[in-house]
PDB file of C-alpha atoms and ligand atoms in Angstrom:
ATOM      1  CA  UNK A 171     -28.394  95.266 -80.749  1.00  0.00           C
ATOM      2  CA  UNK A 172     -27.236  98.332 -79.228  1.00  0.00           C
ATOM      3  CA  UNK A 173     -24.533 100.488 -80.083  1.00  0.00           C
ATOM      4  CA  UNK A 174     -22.562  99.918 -77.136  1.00  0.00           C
ATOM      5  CA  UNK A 175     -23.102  96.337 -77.432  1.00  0.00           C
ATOM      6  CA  UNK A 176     -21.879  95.536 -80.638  1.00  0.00           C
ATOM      7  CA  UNK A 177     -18.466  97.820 -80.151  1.00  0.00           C
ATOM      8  CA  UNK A 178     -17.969  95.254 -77.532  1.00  0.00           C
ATOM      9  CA  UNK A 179     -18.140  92.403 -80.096  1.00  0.00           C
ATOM     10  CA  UNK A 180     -16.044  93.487 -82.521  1.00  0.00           C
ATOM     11  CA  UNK A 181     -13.807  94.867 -80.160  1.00  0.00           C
ATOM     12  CA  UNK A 182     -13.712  91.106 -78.352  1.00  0.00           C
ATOM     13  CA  UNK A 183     -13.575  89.600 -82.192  1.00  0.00           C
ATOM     14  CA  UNK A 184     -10.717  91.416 -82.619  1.00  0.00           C
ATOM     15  CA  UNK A 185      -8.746  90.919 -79.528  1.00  0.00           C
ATOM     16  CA  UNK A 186      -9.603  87.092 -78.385  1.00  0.00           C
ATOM     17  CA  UNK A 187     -11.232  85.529 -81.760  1.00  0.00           C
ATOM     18  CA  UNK A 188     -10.397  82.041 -80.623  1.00  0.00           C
ATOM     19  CA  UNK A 189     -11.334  82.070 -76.963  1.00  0.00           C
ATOM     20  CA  UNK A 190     -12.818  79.309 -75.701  1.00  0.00           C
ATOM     21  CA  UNK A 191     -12.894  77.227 -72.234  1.00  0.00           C
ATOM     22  CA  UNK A 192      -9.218  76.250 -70.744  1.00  0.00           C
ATOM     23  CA  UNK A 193     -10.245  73.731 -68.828  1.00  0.00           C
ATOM     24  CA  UNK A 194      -8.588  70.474 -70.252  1.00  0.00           C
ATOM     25  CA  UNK A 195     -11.956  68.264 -70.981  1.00  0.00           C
ATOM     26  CA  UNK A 196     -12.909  65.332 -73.801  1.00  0.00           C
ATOM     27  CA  UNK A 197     -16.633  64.878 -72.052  1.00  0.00           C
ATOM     28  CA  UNK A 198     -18.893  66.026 -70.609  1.00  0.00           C
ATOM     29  CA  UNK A 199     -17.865  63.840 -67.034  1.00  0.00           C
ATOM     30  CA  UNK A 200     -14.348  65.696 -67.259  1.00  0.00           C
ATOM     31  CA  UNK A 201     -16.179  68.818 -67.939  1.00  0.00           C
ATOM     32  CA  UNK A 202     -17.808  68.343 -64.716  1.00  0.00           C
ATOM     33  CA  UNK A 203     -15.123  67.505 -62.749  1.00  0.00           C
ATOM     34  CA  UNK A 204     -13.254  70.043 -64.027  1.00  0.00           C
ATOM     35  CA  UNK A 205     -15.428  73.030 -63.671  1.00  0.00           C
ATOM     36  CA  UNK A 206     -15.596  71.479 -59.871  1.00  0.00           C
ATOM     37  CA  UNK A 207     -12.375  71.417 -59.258  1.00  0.00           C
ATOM     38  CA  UNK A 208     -11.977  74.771 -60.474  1.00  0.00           C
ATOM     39  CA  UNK A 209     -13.780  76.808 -57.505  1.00  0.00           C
ATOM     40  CA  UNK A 210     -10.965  79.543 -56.360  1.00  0.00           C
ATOM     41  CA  UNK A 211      -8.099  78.162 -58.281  1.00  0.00           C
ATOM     42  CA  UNK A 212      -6.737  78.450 -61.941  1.00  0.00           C
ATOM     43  CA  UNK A 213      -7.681  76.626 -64.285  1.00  0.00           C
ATOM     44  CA  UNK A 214      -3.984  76.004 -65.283  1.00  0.00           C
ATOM     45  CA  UNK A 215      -3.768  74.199 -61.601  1.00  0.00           C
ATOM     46  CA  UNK A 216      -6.900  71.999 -62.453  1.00  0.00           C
ATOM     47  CA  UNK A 217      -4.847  71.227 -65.894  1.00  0.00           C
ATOM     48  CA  UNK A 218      -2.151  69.838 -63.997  1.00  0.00           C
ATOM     49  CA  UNK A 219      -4.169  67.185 -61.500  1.00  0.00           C
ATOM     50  CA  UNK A 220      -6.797  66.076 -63.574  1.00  0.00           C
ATOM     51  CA  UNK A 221      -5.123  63.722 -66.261  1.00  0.00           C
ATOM     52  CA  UNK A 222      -3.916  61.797 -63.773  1.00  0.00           C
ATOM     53  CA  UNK A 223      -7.663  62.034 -61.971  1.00  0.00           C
ATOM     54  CA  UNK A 224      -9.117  60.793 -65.776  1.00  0.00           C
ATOM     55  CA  UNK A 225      -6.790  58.022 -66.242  1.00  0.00           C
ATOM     56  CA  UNK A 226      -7.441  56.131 -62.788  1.00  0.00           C
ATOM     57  CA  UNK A 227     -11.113  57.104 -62.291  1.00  0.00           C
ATOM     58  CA  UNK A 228     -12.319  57.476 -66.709  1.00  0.00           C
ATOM     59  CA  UNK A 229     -16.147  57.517 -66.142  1.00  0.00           C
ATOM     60  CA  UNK A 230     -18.670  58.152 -63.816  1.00  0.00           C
ATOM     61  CA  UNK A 231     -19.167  54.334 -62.630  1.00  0.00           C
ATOM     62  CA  UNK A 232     -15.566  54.184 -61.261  1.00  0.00           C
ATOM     63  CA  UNK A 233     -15.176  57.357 -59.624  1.00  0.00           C
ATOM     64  CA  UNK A 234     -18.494  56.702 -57.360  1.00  0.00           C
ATOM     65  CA  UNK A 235     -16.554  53.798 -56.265  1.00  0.00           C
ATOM     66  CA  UNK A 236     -13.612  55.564 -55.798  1.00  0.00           C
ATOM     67  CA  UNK A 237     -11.705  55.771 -52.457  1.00  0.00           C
ATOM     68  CA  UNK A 238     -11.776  59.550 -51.088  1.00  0.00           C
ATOM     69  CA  UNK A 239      -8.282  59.413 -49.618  1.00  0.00           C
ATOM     70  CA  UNK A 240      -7.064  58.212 -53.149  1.00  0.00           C
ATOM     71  CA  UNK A 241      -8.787  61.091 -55.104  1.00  0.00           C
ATOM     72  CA  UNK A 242      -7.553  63.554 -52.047  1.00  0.00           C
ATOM     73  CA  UNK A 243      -3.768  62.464 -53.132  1.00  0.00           C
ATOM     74  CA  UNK A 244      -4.631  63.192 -56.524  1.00  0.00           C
ATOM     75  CA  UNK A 245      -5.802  66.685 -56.159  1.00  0.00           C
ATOM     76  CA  UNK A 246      -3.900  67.900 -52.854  1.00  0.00           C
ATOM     77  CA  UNK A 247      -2.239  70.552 -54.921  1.00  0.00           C
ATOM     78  CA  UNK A 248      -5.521  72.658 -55.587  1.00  0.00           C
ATOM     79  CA  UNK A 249      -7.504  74.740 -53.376  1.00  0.00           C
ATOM     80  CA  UNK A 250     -10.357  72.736 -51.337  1.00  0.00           C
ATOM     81  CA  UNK A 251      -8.785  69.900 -52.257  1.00  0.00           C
ATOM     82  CA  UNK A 252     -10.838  67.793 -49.246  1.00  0.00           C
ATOM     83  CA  UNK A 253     -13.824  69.161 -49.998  1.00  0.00           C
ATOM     84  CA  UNK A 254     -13.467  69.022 -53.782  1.00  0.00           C
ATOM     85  CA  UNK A 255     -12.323  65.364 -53.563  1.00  0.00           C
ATOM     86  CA  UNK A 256     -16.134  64.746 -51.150  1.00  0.00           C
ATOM     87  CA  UNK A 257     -18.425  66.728 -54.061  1.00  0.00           C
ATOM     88  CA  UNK A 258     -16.998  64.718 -57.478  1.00  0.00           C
ATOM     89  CA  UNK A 259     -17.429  61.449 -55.604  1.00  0.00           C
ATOM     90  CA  UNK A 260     -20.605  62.114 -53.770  1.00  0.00           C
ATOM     91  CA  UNK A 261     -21.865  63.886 -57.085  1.00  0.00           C
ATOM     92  CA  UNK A 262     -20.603  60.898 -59.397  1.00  0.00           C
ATOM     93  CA  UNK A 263     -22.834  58.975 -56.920  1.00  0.00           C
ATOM     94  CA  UNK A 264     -25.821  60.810 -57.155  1.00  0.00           C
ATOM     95  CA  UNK A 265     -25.544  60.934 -61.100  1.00  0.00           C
ATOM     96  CA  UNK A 266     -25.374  56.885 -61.206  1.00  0.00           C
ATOM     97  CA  UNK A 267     -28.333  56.563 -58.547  1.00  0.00           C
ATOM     98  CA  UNK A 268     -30.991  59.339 -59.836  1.00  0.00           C
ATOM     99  CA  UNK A 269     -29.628  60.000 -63.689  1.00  0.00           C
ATOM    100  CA  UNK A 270     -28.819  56.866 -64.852  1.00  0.00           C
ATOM    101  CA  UNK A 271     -25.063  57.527 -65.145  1.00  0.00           C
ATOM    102  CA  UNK A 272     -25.772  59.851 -67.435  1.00  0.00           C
ATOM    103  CA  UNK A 273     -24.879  64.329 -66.676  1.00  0.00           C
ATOM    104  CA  UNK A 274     -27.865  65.462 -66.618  1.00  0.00           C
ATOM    105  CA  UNK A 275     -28.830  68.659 -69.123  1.00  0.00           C
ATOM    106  CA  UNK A 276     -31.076  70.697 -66.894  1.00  0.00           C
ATOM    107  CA  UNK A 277     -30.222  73.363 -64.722  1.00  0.00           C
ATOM    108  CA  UNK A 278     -32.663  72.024 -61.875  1.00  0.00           C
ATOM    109  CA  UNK A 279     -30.786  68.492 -62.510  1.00  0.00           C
ATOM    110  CA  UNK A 280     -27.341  69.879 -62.649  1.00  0.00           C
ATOM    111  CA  UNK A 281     -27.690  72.151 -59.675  1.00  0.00           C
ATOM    112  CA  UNK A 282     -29.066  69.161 -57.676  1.00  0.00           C
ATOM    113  CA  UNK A 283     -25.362  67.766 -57.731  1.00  0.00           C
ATOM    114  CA  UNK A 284     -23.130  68.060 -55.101  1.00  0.00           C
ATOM    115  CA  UNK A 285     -20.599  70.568 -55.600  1.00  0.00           C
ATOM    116  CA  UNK A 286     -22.616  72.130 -58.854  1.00  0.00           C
ATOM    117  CA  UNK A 287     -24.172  75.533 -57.906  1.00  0.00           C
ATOM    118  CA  UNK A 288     -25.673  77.875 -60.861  1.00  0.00           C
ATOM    119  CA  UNK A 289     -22.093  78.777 -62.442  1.00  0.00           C
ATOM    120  CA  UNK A 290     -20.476  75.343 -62.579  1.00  0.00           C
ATOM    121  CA  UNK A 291     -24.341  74.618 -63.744  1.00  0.00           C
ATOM    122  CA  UNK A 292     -24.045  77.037 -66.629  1.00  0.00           C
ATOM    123  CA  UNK A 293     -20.695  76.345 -67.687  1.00  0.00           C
ATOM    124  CA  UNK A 294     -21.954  72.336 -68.225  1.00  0.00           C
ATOM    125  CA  UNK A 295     -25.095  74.095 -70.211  1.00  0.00           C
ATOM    126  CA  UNK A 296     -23.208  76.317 -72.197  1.00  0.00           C
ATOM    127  CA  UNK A 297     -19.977  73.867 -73.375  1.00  0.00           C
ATOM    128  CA  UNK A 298     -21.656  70.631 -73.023  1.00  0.00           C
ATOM    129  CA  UNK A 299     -25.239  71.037 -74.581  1.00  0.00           C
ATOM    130  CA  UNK A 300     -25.193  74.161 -76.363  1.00  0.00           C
ATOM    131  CA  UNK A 301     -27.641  76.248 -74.471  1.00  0.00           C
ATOM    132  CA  UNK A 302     -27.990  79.929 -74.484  1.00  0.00           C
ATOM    133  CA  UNK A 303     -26.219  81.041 -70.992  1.00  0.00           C
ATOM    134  CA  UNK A 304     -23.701  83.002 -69.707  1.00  0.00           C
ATOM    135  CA  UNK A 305     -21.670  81.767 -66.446  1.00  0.00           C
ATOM    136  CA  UNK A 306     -20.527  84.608 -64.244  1.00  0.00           C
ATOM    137  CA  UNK A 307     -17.289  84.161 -62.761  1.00  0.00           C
ATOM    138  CA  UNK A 308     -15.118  86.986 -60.650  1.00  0.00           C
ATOM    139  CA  UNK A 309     -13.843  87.886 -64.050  1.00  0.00           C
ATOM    140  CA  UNK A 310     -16.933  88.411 -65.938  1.00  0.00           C
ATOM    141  CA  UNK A 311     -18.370  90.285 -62.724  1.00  0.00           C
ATOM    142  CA  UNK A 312     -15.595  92.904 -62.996  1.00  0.00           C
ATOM    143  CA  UNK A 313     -15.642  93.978 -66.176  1.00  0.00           C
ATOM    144  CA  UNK A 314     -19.656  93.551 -66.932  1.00  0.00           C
ATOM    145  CA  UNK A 315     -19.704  96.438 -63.724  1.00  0.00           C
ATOM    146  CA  UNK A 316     -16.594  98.461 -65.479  1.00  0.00           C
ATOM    147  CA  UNK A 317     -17.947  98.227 -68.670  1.00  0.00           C
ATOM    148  CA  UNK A 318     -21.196  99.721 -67.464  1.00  0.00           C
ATOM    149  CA  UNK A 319     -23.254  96.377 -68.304  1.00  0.00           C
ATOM    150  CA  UNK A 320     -24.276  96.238 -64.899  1.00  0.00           C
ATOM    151  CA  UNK A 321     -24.885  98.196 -61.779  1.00  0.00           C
ATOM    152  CA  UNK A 322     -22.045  98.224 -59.502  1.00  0.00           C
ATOM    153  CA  UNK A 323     -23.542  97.126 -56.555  1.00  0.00           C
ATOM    154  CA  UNK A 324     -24.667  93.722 -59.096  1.00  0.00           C
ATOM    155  CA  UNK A 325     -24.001  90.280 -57.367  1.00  0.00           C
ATOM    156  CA  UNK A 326     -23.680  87.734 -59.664  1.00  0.00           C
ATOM    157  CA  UNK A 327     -27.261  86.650 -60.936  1.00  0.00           C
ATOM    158  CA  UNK A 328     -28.064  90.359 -61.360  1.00  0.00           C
ATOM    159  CA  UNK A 329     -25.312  90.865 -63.561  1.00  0.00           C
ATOM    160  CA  UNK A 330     -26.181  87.715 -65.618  1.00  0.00           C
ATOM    161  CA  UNK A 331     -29.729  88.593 -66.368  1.00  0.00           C
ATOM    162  CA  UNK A 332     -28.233  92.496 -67.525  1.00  0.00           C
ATOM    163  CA  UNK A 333     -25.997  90.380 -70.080  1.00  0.00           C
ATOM    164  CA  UNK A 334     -29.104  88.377 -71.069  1.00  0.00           C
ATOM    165  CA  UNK A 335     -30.213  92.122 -72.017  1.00  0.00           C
ATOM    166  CA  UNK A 336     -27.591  93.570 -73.224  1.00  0.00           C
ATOM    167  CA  UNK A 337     -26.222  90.775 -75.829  1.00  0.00           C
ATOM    168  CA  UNK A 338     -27.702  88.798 -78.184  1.00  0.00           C
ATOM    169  CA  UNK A 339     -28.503  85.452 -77.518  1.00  0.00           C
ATOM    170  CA  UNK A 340     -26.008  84.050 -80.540  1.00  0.00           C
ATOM    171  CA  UNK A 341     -23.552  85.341 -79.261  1.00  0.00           C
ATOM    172  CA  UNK A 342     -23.302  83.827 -75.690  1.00  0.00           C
ATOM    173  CA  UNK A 343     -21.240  80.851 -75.685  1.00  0.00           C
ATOM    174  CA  UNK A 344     -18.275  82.836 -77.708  1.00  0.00           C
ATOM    175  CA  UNK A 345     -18.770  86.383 -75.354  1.00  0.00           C
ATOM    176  CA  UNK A 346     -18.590  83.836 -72.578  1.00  0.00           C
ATOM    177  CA  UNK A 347     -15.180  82.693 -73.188  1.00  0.00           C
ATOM    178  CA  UNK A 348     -14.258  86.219 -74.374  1.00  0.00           C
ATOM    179  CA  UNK A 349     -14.960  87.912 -71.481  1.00  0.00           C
ATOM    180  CA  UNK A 350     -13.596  85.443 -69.837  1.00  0.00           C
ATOM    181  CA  UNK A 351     -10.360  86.092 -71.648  1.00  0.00           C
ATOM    182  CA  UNK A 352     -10.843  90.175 -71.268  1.00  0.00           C
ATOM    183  CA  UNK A 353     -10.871  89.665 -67.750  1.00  0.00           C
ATOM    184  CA  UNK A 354      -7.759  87.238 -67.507  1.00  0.00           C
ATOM    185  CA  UNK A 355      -5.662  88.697 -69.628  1.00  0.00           C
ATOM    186  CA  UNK A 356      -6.639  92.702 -70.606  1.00  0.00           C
ATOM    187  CA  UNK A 357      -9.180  93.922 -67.886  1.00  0.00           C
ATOM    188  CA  UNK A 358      -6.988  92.913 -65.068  1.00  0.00           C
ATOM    189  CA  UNK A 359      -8.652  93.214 -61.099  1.00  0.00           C
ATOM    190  CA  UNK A 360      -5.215  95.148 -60.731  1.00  0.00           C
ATOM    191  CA  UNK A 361      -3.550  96.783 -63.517  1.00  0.00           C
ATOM    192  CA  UNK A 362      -5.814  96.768 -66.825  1.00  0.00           C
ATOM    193  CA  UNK A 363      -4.340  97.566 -69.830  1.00  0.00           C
ATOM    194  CA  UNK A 364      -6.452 100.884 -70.292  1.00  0.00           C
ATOM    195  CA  UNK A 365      -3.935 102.728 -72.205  1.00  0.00           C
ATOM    196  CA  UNK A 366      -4.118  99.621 -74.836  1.00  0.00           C
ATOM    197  CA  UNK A 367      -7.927  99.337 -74.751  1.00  0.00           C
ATOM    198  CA  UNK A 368     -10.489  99.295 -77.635  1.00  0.00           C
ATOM    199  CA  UNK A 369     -13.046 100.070 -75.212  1.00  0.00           C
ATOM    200  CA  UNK A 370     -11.857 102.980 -72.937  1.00  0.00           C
ATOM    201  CA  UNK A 371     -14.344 105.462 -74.334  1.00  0.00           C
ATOM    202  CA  UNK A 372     -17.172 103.401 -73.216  1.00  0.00           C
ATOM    203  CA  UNK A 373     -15.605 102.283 -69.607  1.00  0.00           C
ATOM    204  CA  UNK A 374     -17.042 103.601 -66.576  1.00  0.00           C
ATOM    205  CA  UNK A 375     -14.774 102.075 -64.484  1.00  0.00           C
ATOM    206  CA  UNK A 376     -14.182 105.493 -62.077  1.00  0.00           C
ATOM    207  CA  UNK A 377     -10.105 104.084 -61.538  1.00  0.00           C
ATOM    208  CA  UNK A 378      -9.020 103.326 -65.263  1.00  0.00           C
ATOM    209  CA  UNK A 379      -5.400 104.483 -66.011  1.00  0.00           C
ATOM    210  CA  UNK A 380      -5.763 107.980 -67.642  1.00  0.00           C
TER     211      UNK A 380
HETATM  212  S1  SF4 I 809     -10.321 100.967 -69.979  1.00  0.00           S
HETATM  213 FE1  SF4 I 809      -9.243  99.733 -68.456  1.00  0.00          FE
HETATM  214  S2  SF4 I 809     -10.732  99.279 -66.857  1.00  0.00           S
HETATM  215 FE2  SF4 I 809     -11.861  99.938 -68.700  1.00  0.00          FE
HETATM  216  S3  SF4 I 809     -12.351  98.078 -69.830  1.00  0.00           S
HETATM  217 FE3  SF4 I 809     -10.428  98.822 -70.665  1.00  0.00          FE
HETATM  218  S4  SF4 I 809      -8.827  97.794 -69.486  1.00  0.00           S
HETATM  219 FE4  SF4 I 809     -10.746  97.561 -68.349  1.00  0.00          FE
END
């Protein structure tokens, strides 16, 4: 492990030790459906629709038979919501009629879902079956580029093989919710706390508050 590397662990043990995913989930089918839902919009937001989503439509078998309209009503306070409301049923469908009802636990299989590309696919990998991956959302895309992790010109499967690199695999599924965390609530797009950060000296972030 590198130098730099491990100053970012400790330096994420010590400011998020208990991070971990905030989507509310007790499956792996919310997990899913959750993660789906979440596409540009808090995860606070998805908190807030999909009890009431769980409680009428509990498994896979009853939302495929679900009525779209129904499900739209449900979630017409996220972002997407139409769309959203097509890719859980349509998905829910496909995993009754080519997995056996079951979420798959393959990235080929997950990513042949509707509404699952590779983050939502990672995210399910990661929480779900305990596989070594990182998902890259906007947040982990910032700061991997400010932290000097990965080139800044890095879309989002470039800077996910330089944190296959640059970490050890242990430590994936906790730096994934960390830097999720880092992101959300120190590394701010707008306004990072830089004059409160354990990391400054290594940022190469060419704006950081001076
Ligand atoms: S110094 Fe500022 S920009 Fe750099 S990692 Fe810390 S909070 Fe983010």
């Amino acid at each position: 492990m590198s130098i730099k590397s491990k100053k970012i662990i400790e330096a994420l043990d010590s400011l998020f030790p208990n991070a971990k995913i905030e989507l509310t989930h007790k499956n792996t089918y919310e997990l899913i459906i959750a993660v789906i839902l979440s596409a540009q919009t808090t995860d606070v937001s998805v908190n807030k629709v999909t009890p009431k989503l769980f409680k009428k439509y509990p498994n896979i078998d009853t939302l495929s038979k679900a009525n779209i309209e129904d499900v739209i009503k449900i979630i017409k306070s996220i972002g997407l919501y139409r769309t959203k409301a097509k890719n859980i049923i349509l998905m829910a469908n496909q995993v009754k009629d080519n997995f056996n009802g079951e979420i798959p636990n393959t990235r080929t299989d997950l990513e042949s879902l509707a509404g699952v590309g590779r983050k939502t696919a990672n995210v399910v990998l990661a929480n779900a079956f305990d596989k070594d991956v990182i998902a890259v959302d906007t947040h982990i895309h910032r700061i991997s580029i400010r932290l000097g992790i990965a080139k800044k010109t890095a879309n989002a499967r470039e800077v996910e093989e330089s944190l296959y690199k640059f970490f050890p695999k242990e430590n994936y599924l906790k730096l994934h919710h960390q830097l999720i965390f880092f992101g959300r609530y120190h590394c701010l797009a707008r306004n990072p706390k830089c004059l409160n950060c354990p990391l400054y000296d290594i940022c190469v972030y060419e704006n950081k508050m001076a």
